[in-house]
Amino acid sequence: MISADTASTASSVAAQADTHPFDLMSYMYQRREIVEAALDASIEVVYPEKIYEAMKYSLMAGGKRLRPILCLATCELTGGTVEMAIPTACALEMIHTMSLIHDDLPAMDNDDFRRGKPTNHKVYGEDIAILAGDGLLAYAFEYVVEQTKGVQPERLLKVVSRLGRAVAATGLVGGQVVDLDSEGETNITLEKLTFIHTHKTGALLEASVVSGAELANADRATLDKLTQYARNIGLAFQIIDDVLDITATCEELGKTAGKIFTLKK
Ligand code: GRG
C-alpha cells in the first residue's frame, strides 16, 4: 500500500510532468553539482595533511556520482528534500570511493588508473592508500550521523544499519571475496556470477536507492518496490560495466580496459 503522502507526491509529480516534461539529464547534472560541492566541503585538510589529501584526491577525482544522485532522487520522489539526504549521499560516495581505492591495490586488482588519474597507491603509496580507504569508510558513518538534519532518529538508524550491511561481508566485502576466489575460473556458474554482481556492485546501489526513501519516511510497500527496482538496475549496471570493459578504450573508461580477460588467467 502506498501512503497518502506518497500518493499525493506521485500525483503532483505526474501533474508537473504534464506541463514540464521531466528532463533526466538536467536533473542529473544539477544534482551532481550539489553532490560535488558537498563532497568538496566534507573534508578539511588538517594535520596530518598527507592522509586528508589522499582521501580527498580519490573522493574528488570525478566519477559519475551515480549512488549519491540515486539517493537524492528517491528521497525527493517520496516526499523528502535534498537537504535531508545530502549527508547520506556523500557517505555513499565516500564508501564507494574507498572500495575503489582498495580494489585498485596490488593485493587486489592492481590497477594504475582510476577515473582517468593515477590510482591512490600510485600517488601516495600502498600504506597511505590503505589508510585513506579506512579513513573514508569510518568518516562516512560519522558524517551521516553528525550531519543529517530533519530526519526521524529511528529512520537514520535504519540508514546507518543499511549502509553497514551493504559494506560488510553481507555486501561489498563478501562479493569481493568470491570475485577474488573466482580468478582464473573459466567455467564460472551463473549462481556464482550473480552472487558477485549482487554483492560487489548491487548492494551499495540498493542501499543508495532505498536509503533516500527511508530518510523521507516512505512506507514499507514503497521501500519494497524500490528494493526490487534497485536489484534490477544493479544487475543491469554490472552487465553494462562488463560490456564496456571489453568494448571501450582506456581513455573512455578512465581505467584499464579489458580487465576481464587479463585477470582471468
Ligand atoms: C567496503 C570495507 C570495504 C572494502 C572494499 C575492494 C572491495 C572491498 C570491494 C570491491 C568493490 C568494487 C570495486 C566494486 C565495483 C563496483 C563498480 C562497478 C564500480 C564502478 O562504478 P561507477 O561506474 O564508477 O559508478 P564511478 O567512477 O563513475 O564512480
mmCIF file of C-alpha atoms and ligand atoms in Angstrom:
data_model
loop_
_atom_site.group_PDB
_atom_site.id
_atom_site.type_symbol
_atom_site.label_atom_id
_atom_site.label_comp_id
_atom_site.label_asym_id
_atom_site.label_seq_id
_atom_site.Cartn_x
_atom_site.Cartn_y
_atom_site.Cartn_z
ATOM 1 C CA MET A 1 0.000 0.000 0.000
ATOM 2 C CA ILE A 2 1.345 3.410 -0.967
ATOM 3 C CA SER A 3 0.742 6.031 1.762
ATOM 4 C CA ALA A 4 -1.449 9.107 1.203
ATOM 5 C CA ASP A 5 1.709 11.281 1.314
ATOM 6 C CA THR A 6 3.495 9.189 -1.293
ATOM 7 C CA ALA A 7 0.377 9.101 -3.476
ATOM 8 C CA SER A 8 -0.028 12.869 -3.329
ATOM 9 C CA THR A 9 3.703 13.376 -4.118
ATOM 10 C CA ALA A 10 3.364 10.968 -7.035
ATOM 11 C CA SER A 11 0.279 12.765 -8.369
ATOM 12 C CA SER A 12 1.920 16.182 -8.008
ATOM 13 C CA VAL A 13 4.992 14.846 -9.864
ATOM 14 C CA ALA A 14 2.645 13.493 -12.556
ATOM 15 C CA ALA A 15 0.806 16.844 -12.755
ATOM 16 C CA GLN A 16 4.102 18.706 -13.143
ATOM 17 C CA ALA A 17 5.187 16.250 -15.821
ATOM 18 C CA ASP A 18 2.125 17.217 -17.870
ATOM 19 C CA THR A 19 3.196 20.849 -18.017
ATOM 20 C CA HIS A 20 7.001 20.468 -17.659
ATOM 21 C CA PRO A 21 8.328 17.182 -19.068
ATOM 22 C CA PHE A 22 10.966 15.757 -16.708
ATOM 23 C CA ASP A 23 14.447 16.343 -18.091
ATOM 24 C CA LEU A 24 16.575 13.489 -16.704
ATOM 25 C CA MET A 25 19.892 14.837 -17.980
ATOM 26 C CA SER A 26 19.468 18.265 -16.432
ATOM 27 C CA TYR A 27 18.189 16.693 -13.169
ATOM 28 C CA MET A 28 21.320 14.516 -13.022
ATOM 29 C CA TYR A 29 23.584 17.425 -13.935
ATOM 30 C CA GLN A 30 22.080 19.694 -11.238
ATOM 31 C CA ARG A 31 22.188 17.031 -8.527
ATOM 32 C CA ARG A 32 25.742 16.130 -9.484
ATOM 33 C CA GLU A 33 26.783 19.777 -8.955
ATOM 34 C CA ILE A 34 25.194 19.735 -5.483
ATOM 35 C CA VAL A 35 26.997 16.483 -4.643
ATOM 36 C CA GLU A 36 30.370 17.782 -5.900
ATOM 37 C CA ALA A 37 30.107 20.911 -3.724
ATOM 38 C CA ALA A 38 29.021 18.929 -0.646
ATOM 39 C CA LEU A 39 31.817 16.378 -1.080
ATOM 40 C CA ASP A 40 34.410 19.101 -1.508
ATOM 41 C CA ALA A 41 33.252 20.782 1.708
ATOM 42 C CA SER A 42 33.078 17.488 3.630
ATOM 43 C CA ILE A 43 36.830 17.023 4.127
ATOM 44 C CA GLU A 44 39.096 19.677 5.547
ATOM 45 C CA VAL A 45 42.816 19.148 5.059
ATOM 46 C CA VAL A 46 44.407 19.426 8.521
ATOM 47 C CA TYR A 47 47.359 17.759 10.271
ATOM 48 C CA PRO A 48 48.453 15.083 9.325
ATOM 49 C CA GLU A 49 47.773 16.613 5.887
ATOM 50 C CA LYS A 50 49.037 13.594 3.928
ATOM 51 C CA ILE A 51 46.072 11.386 4.862
ATOM 52 C CA TYR A 52 43.405 14.035 4.274
ATOM 53 C CA GLU A 53 44.980 14.865 0.906
ATOM 54 C CA ALA A 54 44.982 11.178 -0.063
ATOM 55 C CA MET A 55 41.319 10.797 0.956
ATOM 56 C CA LYS A 56 40.347 13.939 -0.941
ATOM 57 C CA TYR A 57 42.419 13.009 -4.009
ATOM 58 C CA SER A 58 40.250 9.986 -4.769
ATOM 59 C CA LEU A 59 36.978 11.452 -3.481
ATOM 60 C CA MET A 60 37.286 14.481 -5.779
ATOM 61 C CA ALA A 61 38.755 12.601 -8.756
ATOM 62 C CA GLY A 62 35.493 12.668 -10.733
ATOM 63 C CA GLY A 63 33.133 9.781 -11.286
ATOM 64 C CA LYS A 64 29.502 9.808 -12.279
ATOM 65 C CA ARG A 65 28.235 10.227 -8.685
ATOM 66 C CA LEU A 66 25.512 7.732 -9.516
ATOM 67 C CA ARG A 67 24.982 6.458 -5.968
ATOM 68 C CA PRO A 68 24.514 9.892 -4.352
ATOM 69 C CA ILE A 69 22.207 11.007 -7.182
ATOM 70 C CA LEU A 70 20.049 7.893 -6.751
ATOM 71 C CA CYS A 71 19.808 8.592 -3.021
ATOM 72 C CA LEU A 72 18.754 12.209 -3.579
ATOM 73 C CA ALA A 73 16.288 11.155 -6.284
ATOM 74 C CA THR A 74 14.417 8.571 -4.209
ATOM 75 C CA CYS A 75 14.319 10.943 -1.230
ATOM 76 C CA GLU A 76 12.763 13.647 -3.399
ATOM 77 C CA LEU A 77 10.452 11.170 -5.126
ATOM 78 C CA THR A 78 8.982 10.011 -1.830
ATOM 79 C CA GLY A 79 8.373 13.472 -0.402
ATOM 80 C CA GLY A 80 11.751 14.317 1.187
ATOM 81 C CA THR A 81 14.264 17.035 0.367
ATOM 82 C CA VAL A 82 17.835 17.240 -0.929
ATOM 83 C CA GLU A 83 18.885 18.668 2.454
ATOM 84 C CA MET A 84 17.625 15.578 4.296
ATOM 85 C CA ALA A 85 19.566 13.201 2.037
ATOM 86 C CA ILE A 86 22.787 15.014 1.153
ATOM 87 C CA PRO A 87 24.855 13.674 4.119
ATOM 88 C CA THR A 88 23.854 10.088 3.242
ATOM 89 C CA ALA A 89 24.503 10.804 -0.440
ATOM 90 C CA CYS A 90 28.048 11.963 0.424
ATOM 91 C CA ALA A 91 28.611 8.975 2.712
ATOM 92 C CA LEU A 92 27.625 6.606 -0.106
ATOM 93 C CA GLU A 93 30.216 8.225 -2.369
ATOM 94 C CA MET A 94 32.864 8.048 0.397
ATOM 95 C CA ILE A 95 32.164 4.317 0.800
ATOM 96 C CA HIS A 96 32.163 3.740 -2.969
ATOM 97 C CA THR A 97 35.449 5.654 -3.325
ATOM 98 C CA MET A 98 37.111 3.696 -0.522
ATOM 99 C CA SER A 99 36.089 0.443 -2.201
ATOM 100 C CA LEU A 100 37.690 1.647 -5.453
ATOM 101 C CA ILE A 101 40.921 2.622 -3.654
ATOM 102 C CA HIS A 102 41.177 -0.822 -2.037
ATOM 103 C CA ASP A 103 40.065 -2.635 -5.207
ATOM 104 C CA ASP A 104 42.918 -0.972 -7.144
ATOM 105 C CA LEU A 105 45.626 -2.078 -4.667
ATOM 106 C CA PRO A 106 48.301 -4.549 -5.855
ATOM 107 C CA ALA A 107 46.847 -7.168 -3.463
ATOM 108 C CA MET A 108 43.530 -6.986 -5.344
ATOM 109 C CA ASP A 109 43.045 -5.742 -8.931
ATOM 110 C CA ASN A 110 46.434 -3.983 -9.137
ATOM 111 C CA ASP A 111 45.284 -1.068 -11.292
ATOM 112 C CA ASP A 112 47.301 2.012 -12.231
ATOM 113 C CA PHE A 113 44.444 4.262 -13.357
ATOM 114 C CA ARG A 114 41.026 5.128 -11.994
ATOM 115 C CA ARG A 115 38.702 7.918 -13.049
ATOM 116 C CA GLY A 116 41.329 8.987 -15.587
ATOM 117 C CA LYS A 117 44.014 9.569 -12.955
ATOM 118 C CA PRO A 118 46.789 7.510 -11.340
ATOM 119 C CA THR A 119 45.321 5.318 -8.590
ATOM 120 C CA ASN A 120 45.669 6.336 -4.953
ATOM 121 C CA HIS A 121 48.513 3.916 -4.174
ATOM 122 C CA LYS A 122 50.436 5.092 -7.272
ATOM 123 C CA VAL A 123 50.413 8.642 -5.899
ATOM 124 C CA TYR A 124 50.604 8.116 -2.123
ATOM 125 C CA GLY A 125 51.984 4.574 -1.753
ATOM 126 C CA GLU A 126 50.213 1.407 -0.648
ATOM 127 C CA ASP A 127 50.365 2.160 3.074
ATOM 128 C CA ILE A 128 48.656 5.533 2.753
ATOM 129 C CA ALA A 129 46.148 4.207 0.182
ATOM 130 C CA ILE A 130 45.007 1.514 2.636
ATOM 131 C CA LEU A 131 44.670 4.129 5.368
ATOM 132 C CA ALA A 132 42.902 6.587 3.037
ATOM 133 C CA GLY A 133 40.303 3.881 2.339
ATOM 134 C CA ASP A 134 39.949 3.132 6.051
ATOM 135 C CA GLY A 135 39.685 6.840 6.820
ATOM 136 C CA LEU A 136 36.933 7.380 4.241
ATOM 137 C CA LEU A 137 34.964 4.354 5.435
ATOM 138 C CA ALA A 138 34.976 5.411 9.088
ATOM 139 C CA TYR A 139 34.291 9.047 8.246
ATOM 140 C CA ALA A 140 31.281 8.099 6.091
ATOM 141 C CA PHE A 141 29.463 6.723 9.139
ATOM 142 C CA GLU A 142 30.398 9.659 11.383
ATOM 143 C CA TYR A 143 29.334 12.060 8.639
ATOM 144 C CA VAL A 144 25.840 10.581 8.222
ATOM 145 C CA VAL A 145 25.159 10.631 11.948
ATOM 146 C CA GLU A 146 26.589 14.105 12.601
ATOM 147 C CA GLN A 147 25.329 15.937 9.520
ATOM 148 C CA THR A 148 21.826 14.568 8.888
ATOM 149 C CA LYS A 149 19.102 17.045 9.848
ATOM 150 C CA GLY A 150 15.304 16.833 9.816
ATOM 151 C CA VAL A 151 15.097 13.032 9.738
ATOM 152 C CA GLN A 152 13.419 10.829 12.358
ATOM 153 C CA PRO A 153 16.167 9.240 14.538
ATOM 154 C CA GLU A 154 14.832 5.700 14.001
ATOM 155 C CA ARG A 155 14.923 6.221 10.222
ATOM 156 C CA LEU A 156 18.504 7.464 10.473
ATOM 157 C CA LEU A 157 19.428 4.362 12.485
ATOM 158 C CA LYS A 158 17.894 2.199 9.744
ATOM 159 C CA VAL A 159 20.021 4.001 7.153
ATOM 160 C CA VAL A 160 23.218 3.527 9.183
ATOM 161 C CA SER A 161 22.416 -0.157 9.596
ATOM 162 C CA ARG A 162 21.631 -0.481 5.867
ATOM 163 C CA LEU A 163 24.971 1.134 4.956
ATOM 164 C CA GLY A 164 26.810 -1.253 7.289
ATOM 165 C CA ARG A 165 25.094 -4.258 5.749
ATOM 166 C CA ALA A 166 25.910 -3.069 2.211
ATOM 167 C CA VAL A 167 29.625 -2.730 3.050
ATOM 168 C CA ALA A 168 30.186 -5.813 5.231
ATOM 169 C CA ALA A 169 30.639 -9.494 4.338
ATOM 170 C CA THR A 170 26.889 -9.397 3.575
ATOM 171 C CA GLY A 171 27.646 -6.926 0.737
ATOM 172 C CA LEU A 172 30.732 -5.458 -0.948
ATOM 173 C CA VAL A 173 33.274 -7.389 1.104
ATOM 174 C CA GLY A 174 31.539 -10.746 0.511
ATOM 175 C CA GLY A 175 31.218 -10.026 -3.223
ATOM 176 C CA GLN A 176 34.881 -9.092 -3.476
ATOM 177 C CA VAL A 177 35.960 -12.291 -1.682
ATOM 178 C CA VAL A 178 34.033 -14.512 -4.105
ATOM 179 C CA ASP A 179 35.335 -12.433 -7.039
ATOM 180 C CA LEU A 180 38.951 -12.908 -5.876
ATOM 181 C CA ASP A 181 38.310 -16.625 -5.323
ATOM 182 C CA SER A 182 36.944 -16.954 -8.865
ATOM 183 C CA GLU A 183 40.034 -15.533 -10.609
ATOM 184 C CA GLY A 184 41.214 -17.930 -13.270
ATOM 185 C CA GLU A 185 37.920 -19.864 -13.323
ATOM 186 C CA THR A 186 36.876 -20.325 -16.941
ATOM 187 C CA ASN A 187 33.614 -22.085 -16.143
ATOM 188 C CA ILE A 188 32.065 -19.844 -13.524
ATOM 189 C CA THR A 189 28.462 -20.741 -12.681
ATOM 190 C CA LEU A 190 25.625 -18.279 -13.196
ATOM 191 C CA GLU A 191 24.862 -18.615 -9.482
ATOM 192 C CA LYS A 192 28.376 -17.529 -8.505
ATOM 193 C CA LEU A 193 28.437 -14.686 -11.042
ATOM 194 C CA THR A 194 25.082 -13.429 -9.764
ATOM 195 C CA PHE A 195 26.393 -13.584 -6.176
ATOM 196 C CA ILE A 196 29.417 -11.469 -7.157
ATOM 197 C CA HIS A 197 27.314 -8.889 -9.004
ATOM 198 C CA THR A 198 24.559 -8.578 -6.418
ATOM 199 C CA HIS A 199 27.079 -8.194 -3.575
ATOM 200 C CA LYS A 200 30.031 -6.363 -5.106
ATOM 201 C CA THR A 201 28.000 -3.846 -7.108
ATOM 202 C CA GLY A 202 24.316 -4.348 -6.297
ATOM 203 C CA ALA A 203 24.469 -4.000 -2.503
ATOM 204 C CA LEU A 204 25.647 -0.378 -2.484
ATOM 205 C CA LEU A 205 23.345 0.611 -5.354
ATOM 206 C CA GLU A 206 20.438 -0.899 -3.431
ATOM 207 C CA ALA A 207 21.452 0.953 -0.263
ATOM 208 C CA SER A 208 21.656 4.184 -2.306
ATOM 209 C CA VAL A 209 18.150 3.818 -3.717
ATOM 210 C CA VAL A 210 16.436 2.608 -0.550
ATOM 211 C CA SER A 211 18.213 4.944 1.916
ATOM 212 C CA GLY A 212 16.858 8.030 0.150
ATOM 213 C CA ALA A 213 13.283 6.824 0.603
ATOM 214 C CA GLU A 214 13.992 5.657 4.154
ATOM 215 C CA LEU A 215 15.152 9.171 5.081
ATOM 216 C CA ALA A 216 11.936 10.572 3.599
ATOM 217 C CA ASN A 217 9.895 8.257 5.812
ATOM 218 C CA ALA A 218 8.493 6.198 2.930
ATOM 219 C CA ASP A 219 6.179 3.308 3.806
ATOM 220 C CA ARG A 220 7.109 -0.407 3.681
ATOM 221 C CA ALA A 221 5.442 -1.075 0.311
ATOM 222 C CA THR A 222 7.334 1.798 -1.345
ATOM 223 C CA LEU A 223 10.623 0.615 0.191
ATOM 224 C CA ASP A 224 9.948 -2.919 -1.125
ATOM 225 C CA LYS A 225 9.233 -1.655 -4.638
ATOM 226 C CA LEU A 226 12.373 0.480 -4.635
ATOM 227 C CA THR A 227 14.394 -2.509 -3.396
ATOM 228 C CA GLN A 228 13.167 -4.555 -6.366
ATOM 229 C CA TYR A 229 13.949 -1.691 -8.761
ATOM 230 C CA ALA A 230 17.430 -1.292 -7.234
ATOM 231 C CA ARG A 231 18.220 -5.009 -7.605
ATOM 232 C CA ASN A 232 17.328 -4.828 -11.281
ATOM 233 C CA ILE A 233 19.389 -1.715 -12.006
ATOM 234 C CA GLY A 234 22.278 -3.227 -10.032
ATOM 235 C CA LEU A 235 22.412 -6.208 -12.370
ATOM 236 C CA ALA A 236 21.871 -4.071 -15.500
ATOM 237 C CA PHE A 237 24.648 -1.718 -14.345
ATOM 238 C CA GLN A 238 27.115 -4.570 -13.866
ATOM 239 C CA ILE A 239 26.316 -6.088 -17.276
ATOM 240 C CA ILE A 240 26.937 -2.709 -18.959
ATOM 241 C CA ASP A 241 30.150 -2.265 -16.916
ATOM 242 C CA ASP A 242 31.410 -5.672 -18.131
ATOM 243 C CA VAL A 243 30.449 -4.972 -21.764
ATOM 244 C CA LEU A 244 32.207 -1.577 -21.647
ATOM 245 C CA ASP A 245 35.288 -3.272 -20.185
ATOM 246 C CA ILE A 246 35.568 -5.148 -23.489
ATOM 247 C CA THR A 247 34.287 -2.553 -25.974
ATOM 248 C CA ALA A 248 35.553 0.806 -24.625
ATOM 249 C CA THR A 249 39.076 2.233 -24.593
ATOM 250 C CA CYS A 250 41.179 3.051 -21.516
ATOM 251 C CA GLU A 251 40.661 6.774 -22.272
ATOM 252 C CA GLU A 252 36.881 6.404 -22.385
ATOM 253 C CA LEU A 253 36.798 4.344 -19.188
ATOM 254 C CA GLY A 254 39.393 6.324 -17.243
ATOM 255 C CA LYS A 255 40.797 2.966 -16.058
ATOM 256 C CA THR A 256 42.423 -0.087 -17.594
ATOM 257 C CA ALA A 257 40.153 -1.728 -20.194
ATOM 258 C CA GLY A 258 39.936 -5.487 -20.857
ATOM 259 C CA LYS A 259 40.447 -6.462 -17.191
ATOM 260 C CA ILE A 260 38.039 -9.401 -17.544
ATOM 261 C CA PHE A 261 40.494 -11.087 -19.915
ATOM 262 C CA THR A 262 43.751 -10.069 -18.261
ATOM 263 C CA LEU A 263 42.717 -11.120 -14.747
ATOM 264 C CA LYS A 264 41.077 -14.422 -15.576
ATOM 265 C CA LYS A 265 44.203 -16.378 -16.460
HETATM 266 C C1 GRG B 1 33.972 -1.808 1.510
HETATM 267 C C2 GRG B 1 35.275 -2.435 3.596
HETATM 268 C C3 GRG B 1 35.183 -2.418 2.122
HETATM 269 C C4 GRG B 1 36.174 -2.956 1.408
HETATM 270 C C5 GRG B 1 36.200 -2.956 -0.048
HETATM 271 C C6 GRG B 1 37.590 -3.799 -2.616
HETATM 272 C C7 GRG B 1 36.236 -4.149 -2.117
HETATM 273 C C8 GRG B 1 36.064 -4.320 -0.652
HETATM 274 C C9 GRG B 1 35.182 -4.281 -2.934
HETATM 275 C C10 GRG B 1 35.237 -4.015 -4.376
HETATM 276 C C11 GRG B 1 34.047 -3.192 -4.753
HETATM 277 C C12 GRG B 1 34.113 -2.739 -6.185
HETATM 278 C C13 GRG B 1 35.333 -2.065 -6.668
HETATM 279 C C14 GRG B 1 33.056 -2.922 -6.964
HETATM 280 C C15 GRG B 1 32.978 -2.453 -8.359
HETATM 281 C C16 GRG B 1 31.813 -1.533 -8.460
HETATM 282 C C17 GRG B 1 31.790 -0.777 -9.742
HETATM 283 C C18 GRG B 1 31.001 -1.324 -10.879
HETATM 284 C C19 GRG B 1 32.465 0.362 -9.834
HETATM 285 C C20 GRG B 1 32.343 1.324 -10.922
HETATM 286 O O1 GRG B 1 31.310 2.203 -10.531
HETATM 287 P P1 GRG B 1 30.989 3.509 -11.362
HETATM 288 O O2 GRG B 1 30.901 3.182 -12.819
HETATM 289 O O3 GRG B 1 32.303 4.364 -11.127
HETATM 290 O O4 GRG B 1 29.799 4.168 -10.751
HETATM 291 P P2 GRG B 1 32.482 5.947 -10.982
HETATM 292 O O5 GRG B 1 33.964 6.159 -11.147
HETATM 293 O O6 GRG B 1 31.668 6.618 -12.051
HETATM 294 O O7 GRG B 1 32.009 6.297 -9.608
#
